[in-house]
């Protein structure tokens, strides 16, 4: 029997009136929007890549990616616009959290600004916040350890903050998307309605909280744009791409869309209430990139989408963000 539960409470689009206050997010640094060309160098310590010649604004074509030589192929291949390295037995991802795509929330003085799309319906309205450059760090073990005795059921994936669930992801920074945008967990702060917050999303399903931290809680064209650049997909519409991969949470849980990394459909019978299950993460060319890795799925086009956002319950032990 398919174990999917439709979570309709404040499940996930803002950690506290994201549109207005999105929770205790990670602290920001100086304000900013960034544009310009990037350099491309390589050496024994890793590589830095980027390309110039973009049409203006901060985009995938001009963001900088720095990757250590010993970084596992999964992260080396799919994660861009951030600094990725190995520290002991941990993966460390450092991001400025500047979305490499257009957004209303960059502000009218930025080349990356675009008007807020209200054609999506009368309830859509922008929040008053603007994107501020961050200096966020997410680290987790290369081989994470599952929490002993953890049970993920409908009572734990309840879409609310009630103080009784010690296994929930932290409020604020909870992970990193392929395109370096911060991932938040799917919980709204007490008293806030996540189903109302979603109307402040830009067309990439992101928005900043009061600290200026731009983030996603659900599917987005942004990470799928990375897959398009890599030649893995030909469309960036969530629910329609040949492969859908969005990012990684701070404990090492991988967030995927309607597919596995090889393009196959997940086995619905295996999914827990946050659409998660465990098996090897295998690429389209048959390479096993992560072994026995817990990962969740967000699929807006499933007849019963179940959990519609990033995972609520932390599957693995270690999660470090700052």
PDB file of C-alpha atoms in Angstrom:
ATOM      1  CA  UNK A   1       0.000   0.000   0.000  1.00  0.00           C
ATOM      2  CA  UNK A   2       1.363   3.373  -0.912  1.00  0.00           C
ATOM      3  CA  UNK A   3       2.397   5.146   2.253  1.00  0.00           C
ATOM      4  CA  UNK A   4       1.942   8.714   1.190  1.00  0.00           C
ATOM      5  CA  UNK A   5       0.191  11.195   3.387  1.00  0.00           C
ATOM      6  CA  UNK A   6      -1.084  14.513   2.136  1.00  0.00           C
ATOM      7  CA  UNK A   7       0.134  17.090   4.540  1.00  0.00           C
ATOM      8  CA  UNK A   8      -2.103  20.084   4.383  1.00  0.00           C
ATOM      9  CA  UNK A   9      -1.168  22.024   7.464  1.00  0.00           C
ATOM     10  CA  UNK A  10       1.592  24.600   7.544  1.00  0.00           C
ATOM     11  CA  UNK A  11       3.795  22.196   5.695  1.00  0.00           C
ATOM     12  CA  UNK A  12       6.348  24.054   3.887  1.00  0.00           C
ATOM     13  CA  UNK A  13       6.742  27.118   2.180  1.00  0.00           C
ATOM     14  CA  UNK A  14       8.085  29.398   4.744  1.00  0.00           C
ATOM     15  CA  UNK A  15       9.699  29.087   8.027  1.00  0.00           C
ATOM     16  CA  UNK A  16       7.820  31.917   9.579  1.00  0.00           C
ATOM     17  CA  UNK A  17       6.073  34.265   7.382  1.00  0.00           C
ATOM     18  CA  UNK A  18       9.037  33.827   5.127  1.00  0.00           C
ATOM     19  CA  UNK A  19       7.311  36.283   3.149  1.00  0.00           C
ATOM     20  CA  UNK A  20       7.291  38.284   6.307  1.00  0.00           C
ATOM     21  CA  UNK A  21       9.601  36.619   8.751  1.00  0.00           C
ATOM     22  CA  UNK A  22      10.788  33.113   7.803  1.00  0.00           C
ATOM     23  CA  UNK A  23      12.097  31.842  11.080  1.00  0.00           C
ATOM     24  CA  UNK A  24      15.433  32.040  12.716  1.00  0.00           C
ATOM     25  CA  UNK A  25      17.398  31.738   9.515  1.00  0.00           C
ATOM     26  CA  UNK A  26      21.125  31.732   9.324  1.00  0.00           C
ATOM     27  CA  UNK A  27      22.611  35.114   9.818  1.00  0.00           C
ATOM     28  CA  UNK A  28      23.392  37.223   6.836  1.00  0.00           C
ATOM     29  CA  UNK A  29      26.334  39.315   5.947  1.00  0.00           C
ATOM     30  CA  UNK A  30      26.597  42.309   3.723  1.00  0.00           C
ATOM     31  CA  UNK A  31      23.855  43.233   1.314  1.00  0.00           C
ATOM     32  CA  UNK A  32      24.225  42.484  -2.336  1.00  0.00           C
ATOM     33  CA  UNK A  33      23.443  41.337  -5.711  1.00  0.00           C
ATOM     34  CA  UNK A  34      26.392  40.095  -7.706  1.00  0.00           C
ATOM     35  CA  UNK A  35      27.180  40.171 -11.377  1.00  0.00           C
ATOM     36  CA  UNK A  36      30.202  39.971 -13.613  1.00  0.00           C
ATOM     37  CA  UNK A  37      32.418  37.405 -15.206  1.00  0.00           C
ATOM     38  CA  UNK A  38      34.290  34.685 -13.385  1.00  0.00           C
ATOM     39  CA  UNK A  39      37.705  33.200 -13.815  1.00  0.00           C
ATOM     40  CA  UNK A  40      38.600  29.602 -14.443  1.00  0.00           C
ATOM     41  CA  UNK A  41      41.631  28.037 -12.804  1.00  0.00           C
ATOM     42  CA  UNK A  42      42.741  24.654 -11.608  1.00  0.00           C
ATOM     43  CA  UNK A  43      45.394  23.191  -9.370  1.00  0.00           C
ATOM     44  CA  UNK A  44      46.218  20.408  -6.974  1.00  0.00           C
ATOM     45  CA  UNK A  45      43.960  21.865  -4.305  1.00  0.00           C
ATOM     46  CA  UNK A  46      40.880  21.641  -6.462  1.00  0.00           C
ATOM     47  CA  UNK A  47      39.318  23.668  -9.220  1.00  0.00           C
ATOM     48  CA  UNK A  48      37.462  26.929  -9.644  1.00  0.00           C
ATOM     49  CA  UNK A  49      35.196  27.379 -12.595  1.00  0.00           C
ATOM     50  CA  UNK A  50      32.949  29.988 -14.102  1.00  0.00           C
ATOM     51  CA  UNK A  51      32.329  31.540 -17.459  1.00  0.00           C
ATOM     52  CA  UNK A  52      31.940  35.089 -18.590  1.00  0.00           C
ATOM     53  CA  UNK A  53      29.944  36.582 -21.385  1.00  0.00           C
ATOM     54  CA  UNK A  54      26.516  36.479 -19.758  1.00  0.00           C
ATOM     55  CA  UNK A  55      23.785  38.921 -20.666  1.00  0.00           C
ATOM     56  CA  UNK A  56      23.935  40.649 -17.297  1.00  0.00           C
ATOM     57  CA  UNK A  57      22.973  39.914 -13.711  1.00  0.00           C
ATOM     58  CA  UNK A  58      23.960  36.956 -11.581  1.00  0.00           C
ATOM     59  CA  UNK A  59      23.457  33.747 -13.587  1.00  0.00           C
ATOM     60  CA  UNK A  60      24.716  30.184 -13.926  1.00  0.00           C
ATOM     61  CA  UNK A  61      27.030  31.409 -16.668  1.00  0.00           C
ATOM     62  CA  UNK A  62      28.949  33.750 -14.380  1.00  0.00           C
ATOM     63  CA  UNK A  63      28.760  32.244 -10.907  1.00  0.00           C
ATOM     64  CA  UNK A  64      31.905  30.731  -9.404  1.00  0.00           C
ATOM     65  CA  UNK A  65      32.174  27.101  -8.325  1.00  0.00           C
ATOM     66  CA  UNK A  66      35.177  25.910  -6.307  1.00  0.00           C
ATOM     67  CA  UNK A  67      35.518  22.159  -5.760  1.00  0.00           C
ATOM     68  CA  UNK A  68      38.224  20.212  -3.951  1.00  0.00           C
ATOM     69  CA  UNK A  69      39.838  17.340  -5.831  1.00  0.00           C
ATOM     70  CA  UNK A  70      38.735  14.826  -3.189  1.00  0.00           C
ATOM     71  CA  UNK A  71      35.068  15.831  -3.224  1.00  0.00           C
ATOM     72  CA  UNK A  72      32.839  12.836  -4.109  1.00  0.00           C
ATOM     73  CA  UNK A  73      31.597  12.801  -7.698  1.00  0.00           C
ATOM     74  CA  UNK A  74      27.958  13.331  -6.749  1.00  0.00           C
ATOM     75  CA  UNK A  75      28.696  16.772  -5.311  1.00  0.00           C
ATOM     76  CA  UNK A  76      31.456  17.565  -7.795  1.00  0.00           C
ATOM     77  CA  UNK A  77      29.109  16.936 -10.714  1.00  0.00           C
ATOM     78  CA  UNK A  78      25.816  18.474  -9.693  1.00  0.00           C
ATOM     79  CA  UNK A  79      26.480  21.307  -7.217  1.00  0.00           C
ATOM     80  CA  UNK A  80      27.427  24.715  -8.635  1.00  0.00           C
ATOM     81  CA  UNK A  81      27.921  28.360  -7.595  1.00  0.00           C
ATOM     82  CA  UNK A  82      29.350  27.401  -4.190  1.00  0.00           C
ATOM     83  CA  UNK A  83      32.565  26.309  -2.483  1.00  0.00           C
ATOM     84  CA  UNK A  84      32.701  22.553  -1.867  1.00  0.00           C
ATOM     85  CA  UNK A  85      35.465  20.736  -0.021  1.00  0.00           C
ATOM     86  CA  UNK A  86      36.202  17.742   2.157  1.00  0.00           C
ATOM     87  CA  UNK A  87      37.223  18.326   5.768  1.00  0.00           C
ATOM     88  CA  UNK A  88      38.197  15.047   7.422  1.00  0.00           C
ATOM     89  CA  UNK A  89      35.200  12.763   6.970  1.00  0.00           C
ATOM     90  CA  UNK A  90      32.768  15.572   6.156  1.00  0.00           C
ATOM     91  CA  UNK A  91      31.507  17.402   3.088  1.00  0.00           C
ATOM     92  CA  UNK A  92      31.538  21.178   3.561  1.00  0.00           C
ATOM     93  CA  UNK A  93      29.472  23.452   1.306  1.00  0.00           C
ATOM     94  CA  UNK A  94      29.806  27.217   1.646  1.00  0.00           C
ATOM     95  CA  UNK A  95      27.371  29.450  -0.210  1.00  0.00           C
ATOM     96  CA  UNK A  96      26.679  33.148  -0.651  1.00  0.00           C
ATOM     97  CA  UNK A  97      23.053  32.187  -1.301  1.00  0.00           C
ATOM     98  CA  UNK A  98      22.693  34.439  -4.325  1.00  0.00           C
ATOM     99  CA  UNK A  99      20.228  32.732  -6.678  1.00  0.00           C
ATOM    100  CA  UNK A 100      21.771  32.484 -10.169  1.00  0.00           C
ATOM    101  CA  UNK A 101      18.542  33.477 -11.835  1.00  0.00           C
ATOM    102  CA  UNK A 102      16.210  36.432 -12.065  1.00  0.00           C
ATOM    103  CA  UNK A 103      14.096  37.373  -9.063  1.00  0.00           C
ATOM    104  CA  UNK A 104      11.890  40.234  -7.997  1.00  0.00           C
ATOM    105  CA  UNK A 105      13.648  40.047  -4.652  1.00  0.00           C
ATOM    106  CA  UNK A 106      16.979  41.304  -5.999  1.00  0.00           C
ATOM    107  CA  UNK A 107      15.426  44.770  -6.153  1.00  0.00           C
ATOM    108  CA  UNK A 108      14.949  47.126  -9.087  1.00  0.00           C
ATOM    109  CA  UNK A 109      18.551  48.371  -9.022  1.00  0.00           C
ATOM    110  CA  UNK A 110      19.896  44.893  -9.803  1.00  0.00           C
ATOM    111  CA  UNK A 111      20.453  43.461 -13.276  1.00  0.00           C
ATOM    112  CA  UNK A 112      18.943  40.258 -11.874  1.00  0.00           C
ATOM    113  CA  UNK A 113      15.618  41.939 -11.074  1.00  0.00           C
ATOM    114  CA  UNK A 114      12.387  40.968 -12.762  1.00  0.00           C
ATOM    115  CA  UNK A 115       8.838  42.049 -11.988  1.00  0.00           C
ATOM    116  CA  UNK A 116       6.821  39.913  -9.598  1.00  0.00           C
ATOM    117  CA  UNK A 117       4.476  37.655 -11.541  1.00  0.00           C
ATOM    118  CA  UNK A 118       0.924  38.261 -10.348  1.00  0.00           C
ATOM    119  CA  UNK A 119      -0.615  36.505 -13.357  1.00  0.00           C
ATOM    120  CA  UNK A 120      -0.492  33.276 -11.339  1.00  0.00           C
ATOM    121  CA  UNK A 121      -3.584  34.328  -9.408  1.00  0.00           C
ATOM    122  CA  UNK A 122      -5.082  37.073  -7.231  1.00  0.00           C
ATOM    123  CA  UNK A 123      -3.496  35.730  -4.036  1.00  0.00           C
ATOM    124  CA  UNK A 124       0.078  36.191  -5.259  1.00  0.00           C
ATOM    125  CA  UNK A 125       1.876  39.188  -3.786  1.00  0.00           C
ATOM    126  CA  UNK A 126       5.497  39.959  -3.055  1.00  0.00           C
ATOM    127  CA  UNK A 127       6.797  40.173   0.482  1.00  0.00           C
ATOM    128  CA  UNK A 128       8.742  43.306   1.508  1.00  0.00           C
ATOM    129  CA  UNK A 129      12.134  41.619   1.888  1.00  0.00           C
ATOM    130  CA  UNK A 130      15.166  41.791  -0.413  1.00  0.00           C
ATOM    131  CA  UNK A 131      17.952  39.325  -1.109  1.00  0.00           C
ATOM    132  CA  UNK A 132      21.054  39.819   1.045  1.00  0.00           C
ATOM    133  CA  UNK A 133      24.317  37.989   0.417  1.00  0.00           C
ATOM    134  CA  UNK A 134      24.957  35.340   3.048  1.00  0.00           C
ATOM    135  CA  UNK A 135      27.957  33.339   4.195  1.00  0.00           C
ATOM    136  CA  UNK A 136      26.298  30.044   5.046  1.00  0.00           C
ATOM    137  CA  UNK A 137      28.090  26.769   5.728  1.00  0.00           C
ATOM    138  CA  UNK A 138      26.497  23.331   5.666  1.00  0.00           C
ATOM    139  CA  UNK A 139      28.532  20.265   6.647  1.00  0.00           C
ATOM    140  CA  UNK A 140      27.645  16.604   7.019  1.00  0.00           C
ATOM    141  CA  UNK A 141      29.481  13.250   7.027  1.00  0.00           C
ATOM    142  CA  UNK A 142      30.523  11.744   3.711  1.00  0.00           C
ATOM    143  CA  UNK A 143      28.975   8.528   5.009  1.00  0.00           C
ATOM    144  CA  UNK A 144      26.189   9.654   7.350  1.00  0.00           C
ATOM    145  CA  UNK A 145      24.816   7.402  10.096  1.00  0.00           C
ATOM    146  CA  UNK A 146      21.039   6.896  10.418  1.00  0.00           C
ATOM    147  CA  UNK A 147      19.458   7.848  13.727  1.00  0.00           C
ATOM    148  CA  UNK A 148      18.983   4.788  15.890  1.00  0.00           C
ATOM    149  CA  UNK A 149      15.366   3.807  16.430  1.00  0.00           C
ATOM    150  CA  UNK A 150      14.007   6.572  14.211  1.00  0.00           C
ATOM    151  CA  UNK A 151      10.422   6.080  13.057  1.00  0.00           C
ATOM    152  CA  UNK A 152       9.080   8.344  10.324  1.00  0.00           C
ATOM    153  CA  UNK A 153       5.312   8.190  10.431  1.00  0.00           C
ATOM    154  CA  UNK A 154       2.335  10.502  10.041  1.00  0.00           C
ATOM    155  CA  UNK A 155       2.632  11.698  13.628  1.00  0.00           C
ATOM    156  CA  UNK A 156       6.205  12.900  13.118  1.00  0.00           C
ATOM    157  CA  UNK A 157       5.605  14.385   9.660  1.00  0.00           C
ATOM    158  CA  UNK A 158       2.822  16.642  10.858  1.00  0.00           C
ATOM    159  CA  UNK A 159       3.735  19.964   9.266  1.00  0.00           C
ATOM    160  CA  UNK A 160       3.832  21.925  12.504  1.00  0.00           C
ATOM    161  CA  UNK A 161       6.170  23.020  15.272  1.00  0.00           C
ATOM    162  CA  UNK A 162       4.840  21.558  18.479  1.00  0.00           C
ATOM    163  CA  UNK A 163       7.996  21.135  20.536  1.00  0.00           C
ATOM    164  CA  UNK A 164       7.599  17.374  20.730  1.00  0.00           C
ATOM    165  CA  UNK A 165       9.585  16.330  17.665  1.00  0.00           C
ATOM    166  CA  UNK A 166      13.312  16.363  18.424  1.00  0.00           C
ATOM    167  CA  UNK A 167      14.132  14.954  15.002  1.00  0.00           C
ATOM    168  CA  UNK A 168      12.941  17.909  12.937  1.00  0.00           C
ATOM    169  CA  UNK A 169      15.436  19.828  10.823  1.00  0.00           C
ATOM    170  CA  UNK A 170      16.544  23.164  12.312  1.00  0.00           C
ATOM    171  CA  UNK A 171      14.682  26.304  11.466  1.00  0.00           C
ATOM    172  CA  UNK A 172      16.530  28.560   9.058  1.00  0.00           C
ATOM    173  CA  UNK A 173      19.273  27.024   6.933  1.00  0.00           C
ATOM    174  CA  UNK A 174      18.596  23.318   6.531  1.00  0.00           C
ATOM    175  CA  UNK A 175      20.445  22.422   3.345  1.00  0.00           C
ATOM    176  CA  UNK A 176      21.761  23.615  -0.029  1.00  0.00           C
ATOM    177  CA  UNK A 177      20.259  23.313  -3.503  1.00  0.00           C
ATOM    178  CA  UNK A 178      22.278  22.454  -6.611  1.00  0.00           C
ATOM    179  CA  UNK A 179      22.318  26.137  -7.578  1.00  0.00           C
ATOM    180  CA  UNK A 180      23.679  27.239  -4.149  1.00  0.00           C
ATOM    181  CA  UNK A 181      20.345  28.515  -2.847  1.00  0.00           C
ATOM    182  CA  UNK A 182      19.664  27.618   0.773  1.00  0.00           C
ATOM    183  CA  UNK A 183      17.009  24.999   1.522  1.00  0.00           C
ATOM    184  CA  UNK A 184      14.683  25.496   4.466  1.00  0.00           C
ATOM    185  CA  UNK A 185      12.700  22.771   6.165  1.00  0.00           C
ATOM    186  CA  UNK A 186       8.947  22.580   5.456  1.00  0.00           C
ATOM    187  CA  UNK A 187       7.772  24.083   8.734  1.00  0.00           C
ATOM    188  CA  UNK A 188       6.172  27.430   9.354  1.00  0.00           C
ATOM    189  CA  UNK A 189       6.819  29.156  12.654  1.00  0.00           C
ATOM    190  CA  UNK A 190       4.142  28.823  15.285  1.00  0.00           C
ATOM    191  CA  UNK A 191       1.115  30.895  14.350  1.00  0.00           C
ATOM    192  CA  UNK A 192       2.022  31.156  10.658  1.00  0.00           C
ATOM    193  CA  UNK A 193       0.248  29.464   7.781  1.00  0.00           C
ATOM    194  CA  UNK A 194       2.562  27.942   5.223  1.00  0.00           C
ATOM    195  CA  UNK A 195      -0.219  27.615   2.696  1.00  0.00           C
ATOM    196  CA  UNK A 196      -0.528  31.393   2.755  1.00  0.00           C
ATOM    197  CA  UNK A 197       3.216  32.008   2.584  1.00  0.00           C
ATOM    198  CA  UNK A 198       3.541  30.232  -0.747  1.00  0.00           C
ATOM    199  CA  UNK A 199       1.880  33.143  -2.506  1.00  0.00           C
ATOM    200  CA  UNK A 200       4.988  35.254  -1.915  1.00  0.00           C
ATOM    201  CA  UNK A 201       7.207  32.905  -3.941  1.00  0.00           C
ATOM    202  CA  UNK A 202       8.775  34.233  -7.126  1.00  0.00           C
ATOM    203  CA  UNK A 203       8.502  32.091 -10.257  1.00  0.00           C
ATOM    204  CA  UNK A 204      11.411  29.961  -9.008  1.00  0.00           C
ATOM    205  CA  UNK A 205       9.461  29.077  -5.852  1.00  0.00           C
ATOM    206  CA  UNK A 206      11.834  31.050  -3.657  1.00  0.00           C
ATOM    207  CA  UNK A 207      11.761  34.155  -1.493  1.00  0.00           C
ATOM    208  CA  UNK A 208      13.814  35.855   1.241  1.00  0.00           C
ATOM    209  CA  UNK A 209      12.953  36.089   4.920  1.00  0.00           C
ATOM    210  CA  UNK A 210      13.511  39.222   6.993  1.00  0.00           C
ATOM    211  CA  UNK A 211      17.250  38.553   7.226  1.00  0.00           C
ATOM    212  CA  UNK A 212      17.428  38.586   3.424  1.00  0.00           C
ATOM    213  CA  UNK A 213      18.099  34.838   3.237  1.00  0.00           C
ATOM    214  CA  UNK A 214      16.657  33.655  -0.065  1.00  0.00           C
ATOM    215  CA  UNK A 215      15.562  30.023   0.066  1.00  0.00           C
ATOM    216  CA  UNK A 216      13.456  27.205  -1.322  1.00  0.00           C
ATOM    217  CA  UNK A 217      11.046  24.909   0.526  1.00  0.00           C
ATOM    218  CA  UNK A 218       9.930  22.890  -2.467  1.00  0.00           C
ATOM    219  CA  UNK A 219      10.530  22.235  -6.161  1.00  0.00           C
ATOM    220  CA  UNK A 220      12.196  24.914  -8.259  1.00  0.00           C
ATOM    221  CA  UNK A 221      13.343  25.543 -11.817  1.00  0.00           C
ATOM    222  CA  UNK A 222      16.649  26.801 -10.364  1.00  0.00           C
ATOM    223  CA  UNK A 223      18.325  23.456  -9.576  1.00  0.00           C
ATOM    224  CA  UNK A 224      16.846  21.921 -12.727  1.00  0.00           C
ATOM    225  CA  UNK A 225      18.675  24.651 -14.648  1.00  0.00           C
ATOM    226  CA  UNK A 226      21.927  23.028 -13.492  1.00  0.00           C
ATOM    227  CA  UNK A 227      20.790  19.704 -14.948  1.00  0.00           C
ATOM    228  CA  UNK A 228      19.903  21.453 -18.194  1.00  0.00           C
ATOM    229  CA  UNK A 229      23.390  22.979 -18.407  1.00  0.00           C
ATOM    230  CA  UNK A 230      24.852  19.513 -17.870  1.00  0.00           C
ATOM    231  CA  UNK A 231      22.756  18.116 -20.712  1.00  0.00           C
ATOM    232  CA  UNK A 232      20.814  15.826 -18.380  1.00  0.00           C
ATOM    233  CA  UNK A 233      17.389  17.377 -19.046  1.00  0.00           C
ATOM    234  CA  UNK A 234      15.737  19.418 -21.777  1.00  0.00           C
ATOM    235  CA  UNK A 235      13.114  21.120 -19.604  1.00  0.00           C
ATOM    236  CA  UNK A 236      13.330  22.821 -16.225  1.00  0.00           C
ATOM    237  CA  UNK A 237       9.649  22.563 -15.350  1.00  0.00           C
ATOM    238  CA  UNK A 238       9.214  20.609 -12.093  1.00  0.00           C
ATOM    239  CA  UNK A 239       7.236  17.459 -12.730  1.00  0.00           C
ATOM    240  CA  UNK A 240       8.238  17.336 -16.394  1.00  0.00           C
ATOM    241  CA  UNK A 241      12.041  16.989 -16.387  1.00  0.00           C
ATOM    242  CA  UNK A 242      13.640  13.699 -17.397  1.00  0.00           C
ATOM    243  CA  UNK A 243      15.647  13.746 -14.135  1.00  0.00           C
ATOM    244  CA  UNK A 244      14.781  15.807 -11.067  1.00  0.00           C
ATOM    245  CA  UNK A 245      17.382  16.510  -8.381  1.00  0.00           C
ATOM    246  CA  UNK A 246      17.120  19.548  -6.112  1.00  0.00           C
ATOM    247  CA  UNK A 247      19.737  19.465  -3.367  1.00  0.00           C
ATOM    248  CA  UNK A 248      20.947  18.020  -0.084  1.00  0.00           C
ATOM    249  CA  UNK A 249      19.865  18.612   3.497  1.00  0.00           C
ATOM    250  CA  UNK A 250      22.313  19.320   6.308  1.00  0.00           C
ATOM    251  CA  UNK A 251      22.440  15.674   7.423  1.00  0.00           C
ATOM    252  CA  UNK A 252      23.179  14.300   3.949  1.00  0.00           C
ATOM    253  CA  UNK A 253      19.593  13.485   2.936  1.00  0.00           C
ATOM    254  CA  UNK A 254      19.201  14.039  -0.818  1.00  0.00           C
ATOM    255  CA  UNK A 255      16.130  15.884  -2.114  1.00  0.00           C
ATOM    256  CA  UNK A 256      14.817  14.692  -5.468  1.00  0.00           C
ATOM    257  CA  UNK A 257      11.701  15.286  -7.561  1.00  0.00           C
ATOM    258  CA  UNK A 258       9.507  12.917  -9.553  1.00  0.00           C
ATOM    259  CA  UNK A 259      12.416  10.680 -10.565  1.00  0.00           C
ATOM    260  CA  UNK A 260      15.449   8.866  -9.307  1.00  0.00           C
ATOM    261  CA  UNK A 261      18.812  10.163 -10.540  1.00  0.00           C
ATOM    262  CA  UNK A 262      18.794   7.629 -13.381  1.00  0.00           C
ATOM    263  CA  UNK A 263      15.441   8.937 -14.591  1.00  0.00           C
ATOM    264  CA  UNK A 264      13.384   6.002 -13.350  1.00  0.00           C
ATOM    265  CA  UNK A 265      10.237   6.429 -11.266  1.00  0.00           C
ATOM    266  CA  UNK A 266      10.538   5.756  -7.520  1.00  0.00           C
ATOM    267  CA  UNK A 267       8.681   2.787  -6.064  1.00  0.00           C
ATOM    268  CA  UNK A 268       5.685   4.410  -4.377  1.00  0.00           C
ATOM    269  CA  UNK A 269       5.221   1.412  -2.093  1.00  0.00           C
ATOM    270  CA  UNK A 270       8.593   2.111  -0.473  1.00  0.00           C
ATOM    271  CA  UNK A 271       7.962   5.758   0.390  1.00  0.00           C
ATOM    272  CA  UNK A 272       7.476   6.943   3.961  1.00  0.00           C
ATOM    273  CA  UNK A 273       5.193   9.893   4.897  1.00  0.00           C
ATOM    274  CA  UNK A 274       7.764  12.461   3.706  1.00  0.00           C
ATOM    275  CA  UNK A 275       8.244  10.508   0.443  1.00  0.00           C
ATOM    276  CA  UNK A 276      11.593   9.098   1.544  1.00  0.00           C
ATOM    277  CA  UNK A 277      13.325   5.753   1.086  1.00  0.00           C
ATOM    278  CA  UNK A 278      16.810   4.222   1.040  1.00  0.00           C
ATOM    279  CA  UNK A 279      18.784   2.768  -1.860  1.00  0.00           C
ATOM    280  CA  UNK A 280      21.861   3.562  -3.957  1.00  0.00           C
ATOM    281  CA  UNK A 281      21.785   6.856  -5.885  1.00  0.00           C
ATOM    282  CA  UNK A 282      22.637   5.776  -9.432  1.00  0.00           C
ATOM    283  CA  UNK A 283      23.248   8.117 -12.377  1.00  0.00           C
ATOM    284  CA  UNK A 284      21.801   7.696 -15.876  1.00  0.00           C
ATOM    285  CA  UNK A 285      25.049   6.100 -17.048  1.00  0.00           C
ATOM    286  CA  UNK A 286      24.796   3.438 -14.337  1.00  0.00           C
ATOM    287  CA  UNK A 287      27.358   4.784 -11.860  1.00  0.00           C
ATOM    288  CA  UNK A 288      26.469   4.358  -8.181  1.00  0.00           C
ATOM    289  CA  UNK A 289      27.320   7.766  -6.702  1.00  0.00           C
ATOM    290  CA  UNK A 290      25.952   7.345  -3.168  1.00  0.00           C
ATOM    291  CA  UNK A 291      25.439   4.013  -1.412  1.00  0.00           C
ATOM    292  CA  UNK A 292      22.304   3.205   0.586  1.00  0.00           C
ATOM    293  CA  UNK A 293      21.398   6.891   0.781  1.00  0.00           C
ATOM    294  CA  UNK A 294      18.120   8.094   2.257  1.00  0.00           C
ATOM    295  CA  UNK A 295      16.466  10.550  -0.109  1.00  0.00           C
ATOM    296  CA  UNK A 296      13.050  12.124  -0.474  1.00  0.00           C
ATOM    297  CA  UNK A 297      10.890  12.995  -3.459  1.00  0.00           C
ATOM    298  CA  UNK A 298       8.745  16.045  -4.227  1.00  0.00           C
ATOM    299  CA  UNK A 299       6.459  15.523  -7.203  1.00  0.00           C
ATOM    300  CA  UNK A 300       3.639  17.986  -7.921  1.00  0.00           C
ATOM    301  CA  UNK A 301       2.321  15.907 -10.816  1.00  0.00           C
ATOM    302  CA  UNK A 302       1.701  12.657  -8.945  1.00  0.00           C
ATOM    303  CA  UNK A 303      -1.999  11.851  -8.550  1.00  0.00           C
ATOM    304  CA  UNK A 304      -1.305  11.717  -4.819  1.00  0.00           C
ATOM    305  CA  UNK A 305       1.762  13.928  -4.264  1.00  0.00           C
ATOM    306  CA  UNK A 306       1.904  13.164  -0.559  1.00  0.00           C
ATOM    307  CA  UNK A 307       4.555  15.329   1.063  1.00  0.00           C
ATOM    308  CA  UNK A 308       4.919  18.406  -1.136  1.00  0.00           C
ATOM    309  CA  UNK A 309       8.054  19.977   0.280  1.00  0.00           C
ATOM    310  CA  UNK A 310      11.539  19.439   1.667  1.00  0.00           C
ATOM    311  CA  UNK A 311      11.770  16.750   4.374  1.00  0.00           C
ATOM    312  CA  UNK A 312      10.634  17.552   7.895  1.00  0.00           C
ATOM    313  CA  UNK A 313      12.322  14.748   9.838  1.00  0.00           C
ATOM    314  CA  UNK A 314      16.107  14.439   9.897  1.00  0.00           C
ATOM    315  CA  UNK A 315      17.066  10.865   9.000  1.00  0.00           C
ATOM    316  CA  UNK A 316      20.805  11.016   9.766  1.00  0.00           C
ATOM    317  CA  UNK A 317      22.538  11.980  12.992  1.00  0.00           C
ATOM    318  CA  UNK A 318      24.856  14.856  12.149  1.00  0.00           C
ATOM    319  CA  UNK A 319      23.688  18.225  10.845  1.00  0.00           C
ATOM    320  CA  UNK A 320      25.868  21.305  11.150  1.00  0.00           C
ATOM    321  CA  UNK A 321      24.913  24.718   9.767  1.00  0.00           C
ATOM    322  CA  UNK A 322      26.162  28.203  10.421  1.00  0.00           C
TER     323      UNK A 322
END
